[in-house]
mmCIF file of C-alpha atoms in Angstrom:
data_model
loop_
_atom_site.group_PDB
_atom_site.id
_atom_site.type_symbol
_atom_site.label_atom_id
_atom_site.label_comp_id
_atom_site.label_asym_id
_atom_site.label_seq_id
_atom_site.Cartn_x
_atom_site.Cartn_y
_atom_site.Cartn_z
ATOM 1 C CA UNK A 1 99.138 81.392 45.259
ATOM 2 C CA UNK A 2 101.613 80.479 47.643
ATOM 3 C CA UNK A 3 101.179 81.316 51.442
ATOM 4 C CA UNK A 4 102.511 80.428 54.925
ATOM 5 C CA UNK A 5 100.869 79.259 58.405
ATOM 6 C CA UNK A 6 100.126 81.955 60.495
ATOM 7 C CA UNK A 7 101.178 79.389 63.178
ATOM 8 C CA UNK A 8 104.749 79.250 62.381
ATOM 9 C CA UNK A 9 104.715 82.401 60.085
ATOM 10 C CA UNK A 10 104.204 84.987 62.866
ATOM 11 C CA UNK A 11 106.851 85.749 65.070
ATOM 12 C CA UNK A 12 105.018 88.591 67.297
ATOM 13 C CA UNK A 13 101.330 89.742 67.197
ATOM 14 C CA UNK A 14 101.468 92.911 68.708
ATOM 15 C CA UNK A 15 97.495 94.341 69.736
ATOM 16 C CA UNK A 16 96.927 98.077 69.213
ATOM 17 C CA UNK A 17 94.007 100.160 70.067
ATOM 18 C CA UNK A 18 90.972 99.206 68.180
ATOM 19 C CA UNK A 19 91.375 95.740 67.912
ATOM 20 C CA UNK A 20 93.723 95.958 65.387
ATOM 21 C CA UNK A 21 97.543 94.575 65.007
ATOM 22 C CA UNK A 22 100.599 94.723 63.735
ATOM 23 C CA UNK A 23 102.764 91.947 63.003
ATOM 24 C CA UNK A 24 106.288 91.309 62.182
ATOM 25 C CA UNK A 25 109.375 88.998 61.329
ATOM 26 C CA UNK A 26 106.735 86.740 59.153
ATOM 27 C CA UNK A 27 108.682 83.304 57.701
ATOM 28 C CA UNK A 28 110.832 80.442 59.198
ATOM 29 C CA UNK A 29 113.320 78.669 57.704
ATOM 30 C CA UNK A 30 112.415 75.462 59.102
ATOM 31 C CA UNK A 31 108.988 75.239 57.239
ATOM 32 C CA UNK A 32 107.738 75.425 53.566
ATOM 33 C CA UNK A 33 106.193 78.641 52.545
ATOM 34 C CA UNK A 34 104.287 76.639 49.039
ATOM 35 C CA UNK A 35 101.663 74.060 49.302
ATOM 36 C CA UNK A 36 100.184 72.962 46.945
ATOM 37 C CA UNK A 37 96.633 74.563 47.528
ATOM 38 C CA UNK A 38 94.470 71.282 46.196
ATOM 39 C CA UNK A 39 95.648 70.052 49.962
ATOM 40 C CA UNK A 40 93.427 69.317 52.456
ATOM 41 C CA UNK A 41 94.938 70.690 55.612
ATOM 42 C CA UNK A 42 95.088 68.214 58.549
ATOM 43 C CA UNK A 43 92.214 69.626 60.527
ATOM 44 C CA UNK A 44 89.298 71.629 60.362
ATOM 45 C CA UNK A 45 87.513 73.945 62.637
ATOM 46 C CA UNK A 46 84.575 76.014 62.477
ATOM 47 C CA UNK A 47 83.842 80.210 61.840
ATOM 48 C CA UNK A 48 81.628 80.612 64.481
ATOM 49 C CA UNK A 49 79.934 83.571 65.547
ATOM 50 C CA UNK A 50 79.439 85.357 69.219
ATOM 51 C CA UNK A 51 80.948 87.584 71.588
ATOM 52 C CA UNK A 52 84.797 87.527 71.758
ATOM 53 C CA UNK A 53 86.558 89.168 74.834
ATOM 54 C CA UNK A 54 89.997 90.309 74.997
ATOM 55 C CA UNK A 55 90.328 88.768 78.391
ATOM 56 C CA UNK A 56 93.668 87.762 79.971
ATOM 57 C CA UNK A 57 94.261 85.292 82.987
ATOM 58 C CA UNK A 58 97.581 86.280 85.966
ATOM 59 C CA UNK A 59 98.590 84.037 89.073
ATOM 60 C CA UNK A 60 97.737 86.084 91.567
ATOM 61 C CA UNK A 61 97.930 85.487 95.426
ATOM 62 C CA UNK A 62 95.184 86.073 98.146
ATOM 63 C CA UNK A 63 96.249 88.581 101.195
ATOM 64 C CA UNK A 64 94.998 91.485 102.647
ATOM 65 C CA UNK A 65 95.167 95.209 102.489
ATOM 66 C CA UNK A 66 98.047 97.148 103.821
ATOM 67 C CA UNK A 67 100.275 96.025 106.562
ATOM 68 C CA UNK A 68 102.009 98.274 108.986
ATOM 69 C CA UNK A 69 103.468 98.121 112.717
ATOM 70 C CA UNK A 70 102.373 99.215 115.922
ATOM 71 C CA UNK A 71 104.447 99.979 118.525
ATOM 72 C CA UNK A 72 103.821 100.225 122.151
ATOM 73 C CA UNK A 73 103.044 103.210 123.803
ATOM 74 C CA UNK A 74 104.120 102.794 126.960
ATOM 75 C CA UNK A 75 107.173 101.416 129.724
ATOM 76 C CA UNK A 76 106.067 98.127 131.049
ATOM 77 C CA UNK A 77 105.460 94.364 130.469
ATOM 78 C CA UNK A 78 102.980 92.620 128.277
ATOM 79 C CA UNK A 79 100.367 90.971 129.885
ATOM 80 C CA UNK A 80 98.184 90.345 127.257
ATOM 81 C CA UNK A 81 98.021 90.934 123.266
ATOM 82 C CA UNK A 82 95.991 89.870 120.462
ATOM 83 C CA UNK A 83 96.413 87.088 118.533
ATOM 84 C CA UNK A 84 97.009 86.237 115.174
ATOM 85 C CA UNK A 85 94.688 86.080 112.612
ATOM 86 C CA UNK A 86 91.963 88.301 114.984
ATOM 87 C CA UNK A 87 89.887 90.993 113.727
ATOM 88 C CA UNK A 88 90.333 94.385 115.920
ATOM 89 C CA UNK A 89 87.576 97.088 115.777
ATOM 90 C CA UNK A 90 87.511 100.674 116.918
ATOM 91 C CA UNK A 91 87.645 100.425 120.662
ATOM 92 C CA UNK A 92 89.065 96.735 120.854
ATOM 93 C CA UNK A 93 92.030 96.274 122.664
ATOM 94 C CA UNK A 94 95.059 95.662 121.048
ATOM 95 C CA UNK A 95 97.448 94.650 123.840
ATOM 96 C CA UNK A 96 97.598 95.278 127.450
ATOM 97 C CA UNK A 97 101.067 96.491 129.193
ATOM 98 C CA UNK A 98 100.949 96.475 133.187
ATOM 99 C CA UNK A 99 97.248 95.789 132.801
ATOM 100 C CA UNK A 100 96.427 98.908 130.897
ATOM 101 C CA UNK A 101 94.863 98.170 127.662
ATOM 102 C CA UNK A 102 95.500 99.974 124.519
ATOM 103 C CA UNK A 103 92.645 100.577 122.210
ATOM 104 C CA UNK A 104 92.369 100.683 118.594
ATOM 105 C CA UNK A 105 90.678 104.079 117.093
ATOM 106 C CA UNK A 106 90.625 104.956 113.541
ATOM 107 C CA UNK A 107 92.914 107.591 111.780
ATOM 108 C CA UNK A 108 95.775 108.315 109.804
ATOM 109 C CA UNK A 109 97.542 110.392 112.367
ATOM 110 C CA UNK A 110 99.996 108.446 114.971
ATOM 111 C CA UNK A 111 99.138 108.680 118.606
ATOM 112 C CA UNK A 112 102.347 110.650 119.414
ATOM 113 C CA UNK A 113 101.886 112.436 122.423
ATOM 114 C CA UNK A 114 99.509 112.745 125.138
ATOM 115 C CA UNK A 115 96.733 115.295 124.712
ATOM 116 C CA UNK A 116 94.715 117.507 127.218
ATOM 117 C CA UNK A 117 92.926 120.598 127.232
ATOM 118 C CA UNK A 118 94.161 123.281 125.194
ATOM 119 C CA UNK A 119 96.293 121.383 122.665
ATOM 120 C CA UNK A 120 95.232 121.843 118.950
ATOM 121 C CA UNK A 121 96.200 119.650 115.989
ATOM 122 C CA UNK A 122 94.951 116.498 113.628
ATOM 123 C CA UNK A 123 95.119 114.162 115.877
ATOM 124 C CA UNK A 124 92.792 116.485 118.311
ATOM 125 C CA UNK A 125 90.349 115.874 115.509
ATOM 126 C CA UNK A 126 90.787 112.220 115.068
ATOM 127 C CA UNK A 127 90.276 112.283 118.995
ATOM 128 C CA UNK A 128 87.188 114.096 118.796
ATOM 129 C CA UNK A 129 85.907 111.898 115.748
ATOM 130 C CA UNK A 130 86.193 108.830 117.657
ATOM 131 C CA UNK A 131 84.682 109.576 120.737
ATOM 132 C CA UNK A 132 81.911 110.874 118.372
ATOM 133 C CA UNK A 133 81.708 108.017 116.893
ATOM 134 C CA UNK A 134 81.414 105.854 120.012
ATOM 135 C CA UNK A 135 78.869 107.480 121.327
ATOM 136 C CA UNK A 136 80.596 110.497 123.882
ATOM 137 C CA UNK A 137 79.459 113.872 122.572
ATOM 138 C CA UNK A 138 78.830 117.341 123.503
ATOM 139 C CA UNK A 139 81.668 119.049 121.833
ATOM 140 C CA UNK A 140 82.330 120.384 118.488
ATOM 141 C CA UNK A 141 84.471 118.583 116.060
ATOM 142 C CA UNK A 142 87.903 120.407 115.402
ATOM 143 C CA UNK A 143 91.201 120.868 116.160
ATOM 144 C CA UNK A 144 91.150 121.884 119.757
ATOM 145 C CA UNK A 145 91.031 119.746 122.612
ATOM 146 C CA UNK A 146 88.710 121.831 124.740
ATOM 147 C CA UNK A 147 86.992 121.281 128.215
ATOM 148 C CA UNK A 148 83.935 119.390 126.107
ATOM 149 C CA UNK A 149 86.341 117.324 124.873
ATOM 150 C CA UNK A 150 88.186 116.042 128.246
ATOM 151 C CA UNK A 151 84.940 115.453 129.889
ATOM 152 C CA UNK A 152 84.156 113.293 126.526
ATOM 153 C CA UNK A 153 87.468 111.161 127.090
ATOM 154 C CA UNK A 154 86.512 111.422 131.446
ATOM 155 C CA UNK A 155 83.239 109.321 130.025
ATOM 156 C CA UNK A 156 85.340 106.841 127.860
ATOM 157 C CA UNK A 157 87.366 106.342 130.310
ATOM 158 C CA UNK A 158 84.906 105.792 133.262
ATOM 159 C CA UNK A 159 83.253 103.241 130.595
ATOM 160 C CA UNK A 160 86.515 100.860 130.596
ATOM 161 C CA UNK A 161 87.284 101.545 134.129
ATOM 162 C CA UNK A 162 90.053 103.494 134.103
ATOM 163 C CA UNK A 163 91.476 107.111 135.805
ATOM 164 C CA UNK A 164 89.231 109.935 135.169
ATOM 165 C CA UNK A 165 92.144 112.403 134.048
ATOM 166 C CA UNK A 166 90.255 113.837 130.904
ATOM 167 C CA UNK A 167 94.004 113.280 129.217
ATOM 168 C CA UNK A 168 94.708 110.474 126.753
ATOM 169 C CA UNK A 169 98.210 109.399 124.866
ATOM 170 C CA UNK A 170 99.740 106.560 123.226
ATOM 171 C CA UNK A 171 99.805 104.666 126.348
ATOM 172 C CA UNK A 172 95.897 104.579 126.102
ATOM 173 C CA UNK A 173 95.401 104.473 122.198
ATOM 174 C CA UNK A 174 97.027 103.521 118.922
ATOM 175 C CA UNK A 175 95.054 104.566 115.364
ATOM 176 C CA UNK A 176 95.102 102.805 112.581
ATOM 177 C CA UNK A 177 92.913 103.581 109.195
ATOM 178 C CA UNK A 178 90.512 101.272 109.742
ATOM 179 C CA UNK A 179 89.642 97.605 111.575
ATOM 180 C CA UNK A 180 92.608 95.774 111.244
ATOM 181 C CA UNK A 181 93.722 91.955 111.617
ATOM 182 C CA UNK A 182 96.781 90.659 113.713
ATOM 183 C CA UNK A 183 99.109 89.216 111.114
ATOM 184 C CA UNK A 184 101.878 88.332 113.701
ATOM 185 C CA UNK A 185 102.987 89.549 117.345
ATOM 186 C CA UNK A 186 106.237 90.912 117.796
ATOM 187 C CA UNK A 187 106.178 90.622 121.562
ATOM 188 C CA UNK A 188 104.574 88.062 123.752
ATOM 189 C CA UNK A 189 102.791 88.055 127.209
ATOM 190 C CA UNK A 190 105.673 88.417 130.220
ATOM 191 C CA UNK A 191 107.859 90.765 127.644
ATOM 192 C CA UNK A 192 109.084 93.859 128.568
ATOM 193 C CA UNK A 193 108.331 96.615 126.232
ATOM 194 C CA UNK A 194 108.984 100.466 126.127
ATOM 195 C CA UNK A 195 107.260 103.319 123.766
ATOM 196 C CA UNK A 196 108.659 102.914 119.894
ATOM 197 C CA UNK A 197 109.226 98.916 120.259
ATOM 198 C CA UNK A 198 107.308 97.014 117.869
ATOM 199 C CA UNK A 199 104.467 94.383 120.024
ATOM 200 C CA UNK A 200 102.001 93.706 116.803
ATOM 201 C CA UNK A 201 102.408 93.526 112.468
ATOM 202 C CA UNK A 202 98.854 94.270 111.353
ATOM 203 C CA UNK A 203 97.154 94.463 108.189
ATOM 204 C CA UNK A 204 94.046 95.631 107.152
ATOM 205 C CA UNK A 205 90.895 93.568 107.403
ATOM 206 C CA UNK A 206 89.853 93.541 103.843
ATOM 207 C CA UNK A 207 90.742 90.713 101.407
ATOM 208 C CA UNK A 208 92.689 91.757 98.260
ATOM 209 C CA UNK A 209 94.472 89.939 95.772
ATOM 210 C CA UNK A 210 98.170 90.801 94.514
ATOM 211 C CA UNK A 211 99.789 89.492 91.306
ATOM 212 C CA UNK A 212 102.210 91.397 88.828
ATOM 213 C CA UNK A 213 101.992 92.507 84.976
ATOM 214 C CA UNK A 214 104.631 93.062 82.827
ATOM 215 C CA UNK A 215 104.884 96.747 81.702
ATOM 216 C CA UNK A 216 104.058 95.620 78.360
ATOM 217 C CA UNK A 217 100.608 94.739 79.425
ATOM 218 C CA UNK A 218 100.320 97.194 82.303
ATOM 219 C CA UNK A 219 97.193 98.633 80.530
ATOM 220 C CA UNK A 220 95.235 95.688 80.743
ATOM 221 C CA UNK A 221 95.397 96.077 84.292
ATOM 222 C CA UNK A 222 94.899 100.148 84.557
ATOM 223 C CA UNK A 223 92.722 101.127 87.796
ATOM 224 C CA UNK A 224 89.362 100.582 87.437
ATOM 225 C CA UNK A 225 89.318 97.604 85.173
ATOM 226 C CA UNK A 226 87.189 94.732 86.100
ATOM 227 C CA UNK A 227 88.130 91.225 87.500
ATOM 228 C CA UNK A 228 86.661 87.601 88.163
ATOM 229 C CA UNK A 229 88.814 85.986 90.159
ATOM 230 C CA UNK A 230 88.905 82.535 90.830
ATOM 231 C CA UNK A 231 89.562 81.841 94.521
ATOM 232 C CA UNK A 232 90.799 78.507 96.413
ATOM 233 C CA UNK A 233 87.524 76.869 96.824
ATOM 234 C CA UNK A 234 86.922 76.876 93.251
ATOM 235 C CA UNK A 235 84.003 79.688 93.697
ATOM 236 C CA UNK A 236 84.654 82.935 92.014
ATOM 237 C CA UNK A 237 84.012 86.584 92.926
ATOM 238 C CA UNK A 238 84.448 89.961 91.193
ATOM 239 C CA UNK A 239 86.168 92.856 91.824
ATOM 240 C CA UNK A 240 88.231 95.625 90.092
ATOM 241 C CA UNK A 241 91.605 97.173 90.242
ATOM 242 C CA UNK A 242 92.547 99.471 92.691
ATOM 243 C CA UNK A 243 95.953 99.935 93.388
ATOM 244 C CA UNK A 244 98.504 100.053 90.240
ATOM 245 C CA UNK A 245 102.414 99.729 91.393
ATOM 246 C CA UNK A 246 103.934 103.244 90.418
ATOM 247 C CA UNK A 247 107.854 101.535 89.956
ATOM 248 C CA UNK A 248 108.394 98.512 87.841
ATOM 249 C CA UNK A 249 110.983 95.752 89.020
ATOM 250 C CA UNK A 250 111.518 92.544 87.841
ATOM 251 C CA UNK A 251 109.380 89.372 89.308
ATOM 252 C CA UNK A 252 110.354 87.103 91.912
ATOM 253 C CA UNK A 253 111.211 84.411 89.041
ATOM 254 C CA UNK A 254 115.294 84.147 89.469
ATOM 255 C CA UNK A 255 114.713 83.465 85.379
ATOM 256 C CA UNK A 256 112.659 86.158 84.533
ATOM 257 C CA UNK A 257 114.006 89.773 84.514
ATOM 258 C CA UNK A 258 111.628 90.888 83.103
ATOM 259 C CA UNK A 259 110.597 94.357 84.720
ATOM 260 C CA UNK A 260 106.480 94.289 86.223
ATOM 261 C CA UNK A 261 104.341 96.123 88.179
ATOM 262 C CA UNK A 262 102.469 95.429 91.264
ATOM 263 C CA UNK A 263 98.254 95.665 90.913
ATOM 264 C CA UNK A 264 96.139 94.906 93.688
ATOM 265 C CA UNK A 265 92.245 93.749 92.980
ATOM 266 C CA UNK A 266 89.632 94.040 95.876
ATOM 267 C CA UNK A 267 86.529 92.256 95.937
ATOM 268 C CA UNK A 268 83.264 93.541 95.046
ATOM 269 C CA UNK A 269 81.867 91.722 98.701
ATOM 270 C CA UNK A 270 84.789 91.056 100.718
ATOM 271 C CA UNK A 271 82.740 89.866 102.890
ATOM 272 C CA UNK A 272 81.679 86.879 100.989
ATOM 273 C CA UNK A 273 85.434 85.996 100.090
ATOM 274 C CA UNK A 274 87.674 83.024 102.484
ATOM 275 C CA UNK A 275 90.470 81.221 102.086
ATOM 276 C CA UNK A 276 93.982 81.206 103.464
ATOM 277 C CA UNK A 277 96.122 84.106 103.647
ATOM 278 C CA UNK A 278 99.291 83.977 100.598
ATOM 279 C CA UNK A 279 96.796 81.229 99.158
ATOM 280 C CA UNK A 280 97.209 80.987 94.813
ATOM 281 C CA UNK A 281 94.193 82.232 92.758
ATOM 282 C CA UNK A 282 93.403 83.247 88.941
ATOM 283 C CA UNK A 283 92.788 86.478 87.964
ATOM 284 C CA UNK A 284 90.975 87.274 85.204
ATOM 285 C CA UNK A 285 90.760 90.843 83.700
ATOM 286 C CA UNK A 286 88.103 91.180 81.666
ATOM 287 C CA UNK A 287 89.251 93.511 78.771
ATOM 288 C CA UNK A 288 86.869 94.545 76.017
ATOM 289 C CA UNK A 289 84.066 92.125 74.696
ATOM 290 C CA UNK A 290 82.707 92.392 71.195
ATOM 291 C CA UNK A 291 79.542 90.814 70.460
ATOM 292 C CA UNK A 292 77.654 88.885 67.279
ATOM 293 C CA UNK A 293 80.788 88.783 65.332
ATOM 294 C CA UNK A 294 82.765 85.775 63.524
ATOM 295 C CA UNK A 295 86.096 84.483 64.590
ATOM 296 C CA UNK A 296 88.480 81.704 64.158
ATOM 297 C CA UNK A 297 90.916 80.137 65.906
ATOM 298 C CA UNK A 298 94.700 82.286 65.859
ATOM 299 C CA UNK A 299 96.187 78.993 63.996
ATOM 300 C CA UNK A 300 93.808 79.231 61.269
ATOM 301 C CA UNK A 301 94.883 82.285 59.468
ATOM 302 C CA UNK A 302 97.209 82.281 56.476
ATOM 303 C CA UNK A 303 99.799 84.997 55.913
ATOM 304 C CA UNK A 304 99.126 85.145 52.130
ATOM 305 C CA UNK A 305 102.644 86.090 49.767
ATOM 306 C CA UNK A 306 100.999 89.280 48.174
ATOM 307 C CA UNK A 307 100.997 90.443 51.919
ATOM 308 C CA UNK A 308 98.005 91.194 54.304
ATOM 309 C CA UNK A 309 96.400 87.254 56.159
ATOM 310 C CA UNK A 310 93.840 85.349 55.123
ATOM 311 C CA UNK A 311 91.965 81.550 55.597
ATOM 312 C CA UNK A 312 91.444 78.323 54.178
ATOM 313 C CA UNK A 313 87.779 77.467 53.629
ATOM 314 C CA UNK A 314 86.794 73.462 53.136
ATOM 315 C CA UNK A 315 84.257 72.539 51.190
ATOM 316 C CA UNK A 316 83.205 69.510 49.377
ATOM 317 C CA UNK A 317 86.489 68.206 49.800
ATOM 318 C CA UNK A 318 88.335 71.180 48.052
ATOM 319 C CA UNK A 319 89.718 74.205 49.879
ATOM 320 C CA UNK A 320 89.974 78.064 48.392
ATOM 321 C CA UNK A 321 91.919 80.534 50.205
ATOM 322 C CA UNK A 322 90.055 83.956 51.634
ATOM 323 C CA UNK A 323 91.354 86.868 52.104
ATOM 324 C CA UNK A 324 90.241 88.865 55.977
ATOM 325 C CA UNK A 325 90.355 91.608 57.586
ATOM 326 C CA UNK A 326 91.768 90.486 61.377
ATOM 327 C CA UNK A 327 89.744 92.448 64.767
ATOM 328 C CA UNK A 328 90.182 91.102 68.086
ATOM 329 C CA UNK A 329 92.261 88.885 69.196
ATOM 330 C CA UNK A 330 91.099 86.498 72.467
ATOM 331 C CA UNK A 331 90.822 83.530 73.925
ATOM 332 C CA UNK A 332 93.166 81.628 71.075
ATOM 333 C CA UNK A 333 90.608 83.576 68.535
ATOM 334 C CA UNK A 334 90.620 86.471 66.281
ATOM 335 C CA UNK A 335 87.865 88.239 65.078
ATOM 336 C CA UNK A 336 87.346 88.329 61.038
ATOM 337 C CA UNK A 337 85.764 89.600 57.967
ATOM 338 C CA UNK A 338 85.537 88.619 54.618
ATOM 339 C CA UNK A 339 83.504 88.262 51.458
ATOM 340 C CA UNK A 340 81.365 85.221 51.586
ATOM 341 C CA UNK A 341 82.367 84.258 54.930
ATOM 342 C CA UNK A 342 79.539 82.454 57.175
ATOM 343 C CA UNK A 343 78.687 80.708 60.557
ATOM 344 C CA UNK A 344 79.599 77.066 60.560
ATOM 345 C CA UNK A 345 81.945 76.989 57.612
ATOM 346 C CA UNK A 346 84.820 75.012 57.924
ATOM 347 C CA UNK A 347 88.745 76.724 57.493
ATOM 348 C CA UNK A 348 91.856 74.651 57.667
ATOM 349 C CA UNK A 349 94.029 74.002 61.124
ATOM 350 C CA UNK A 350 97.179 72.425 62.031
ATOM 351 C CA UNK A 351 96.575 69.165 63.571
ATOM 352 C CA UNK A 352 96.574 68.998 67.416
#
């Protein structure tokens, strides 16, 4: 029976759902398609039999979560601003203009105006939430800015030594969604500023990992799937997807146009991950795992000429050819079946 390397003989394994595949454009003119089947191939490996996993490996690169802008809030000259690569918590100061600082809170709505009893709105609310937060109570929680509430902010703003006025504005205040870190200043101390110029690029404080898929393999890397990724240091953390790029556009290889999509991993314990910010690491996505079941390497099956693959067994120095059915592929393996197939038998390679 003639046959032909799987090797050579496969163009394109394509996986489908199920573990299955489907495979095309079998033959190459450059190689023999009849052996004589007495042959002992070059090599040997063994069926062996365990969990196989699905998993794939991407560069990725180390970086944090979100970056954004914040511009100053008020007419005046820098005296003092964070620097970068510092943390900033709710109530830390950001940057000072004419020696007034202004404080980071948390919330999605910009500081826009300045607010004072009587006004209603979102960012009343985010107002209310922070000073709640902090510690200055005695009003209820909503969208109006009542007399409660500017006796709250006369508190606050007795605590940092400032004006009693019960008001407070973007000259006072910037929000952000959560703690952030100083990724670069875009003003330094002795700089004049004025409300809309840009003083600070922040980002968020959590440590995420970015690398790109192509859209072929997008749903190895849907939202939710589980990572191990290998950081600088050589430790290794876990984490899943969480953010999945909605527009695909090819990578920032000038050779490869291929179109790919963003995904961003964070970490189980961000807490426990360091290393330097745009620093390389190795994603791995796990993928499905099946367990107790035989495989062989990819370069051990046969494309057999009546159609459908099979291997070459070696034993006692003569060879017979076995027809399988293929499962998973991964890891260079692919998961078989076949009649009289065992652990620890030997099937035919290419050498190395």
């Amino acid at each position: 029976m003639s046959r032909r390397r799987l090797a050579v003989a496969l163009t394109t394994i394509v996986l489908v759902a199920g573990g299955g595949v489907a495979v095309t454009a079998l033959g190459t003119p450059d190689h023999p398609q009849h052996k004589d089947r007495s042959t002992l191939p070059p090599a040997t490996a063994p069926i062996t039999r365990g969990d196989l996993s699905d998993s794939t490996q991407q560069d990725g690169t180390l970086g944090f979560l979100g970056e954004h802008r914040i511009n100053a809030g008020a007419t005046g000259t820098v005296n003092w601003i964070a620097g970068a690569g510092a943390t900033v918590g709710r109530d830390d100061r950001l940057y000072e203009v004419d020696g007034q600082p202004v404080r980071l809170w948390y919330g999605s709505e910009p500081m826009y105006r300045t607010l004072k009893t009587g006004d209603k709105g979102k960012d009343v609310r985010q107002i209310e939430e922070n000073l709640a937060a902090l510690g200055y109570t005695g009003f209820t929680v909503d969208d109006e800015y009542s007399a409660a509430t500017a006796s709250a902010v006369k508190r606050w703003q007795k605590s940092h030594g400032l004006k009693q006025t019960g008001e407070i504005g973007p000259d006072q205040i910037a929000f952000a969604g959560s703690a952030v870190r100083i990724k670069e200043a875009g003003a330094a101390s002795g700089d004049p500023v004025a409300p809309g110029k840009p003083v600070l690029t922040v980002t968020g404080s959590e440590r995420v990992v970015r690398f790109k898929v192509s859209v072929a393999d997008a749903k190895s890397a849907k939202s939710g799937t589980k990572v191990t990724v290998q950081l600088p240091d050589g430790t290794r953390a876990s984490g899943k997807v969480t953010g999945v790029g909605k527009t695909a556009k090819p990578g920032d290889d000038a050779q490869d146009k291929t179109p790919k999509i963003d995904i961003t991993v964070s970490f189980d314990d961000p807490k426990k991950v360091t290393g330097f910010d745009q620093a390389p690491v190795t994603v791995e996505l796990t993928g499905e795992t099946k367990s107790d079941v035989l495989s062989v390497p990819v370069n051990a099956l046969l494309a057999l000429e009546g159609g459908g693959f099979g291997v070459q067994v070696v034993e006692n120095g003569t060879t017979r050819e076995v027809a399988v059915e293929l499962g998973m592929f991964g890891q260079g393996r692919v998961e078989i079946t076949g009649k009289g197939l065992r652990e620890g038998m030997k099937v035919g390679v290419p050498s190395v």
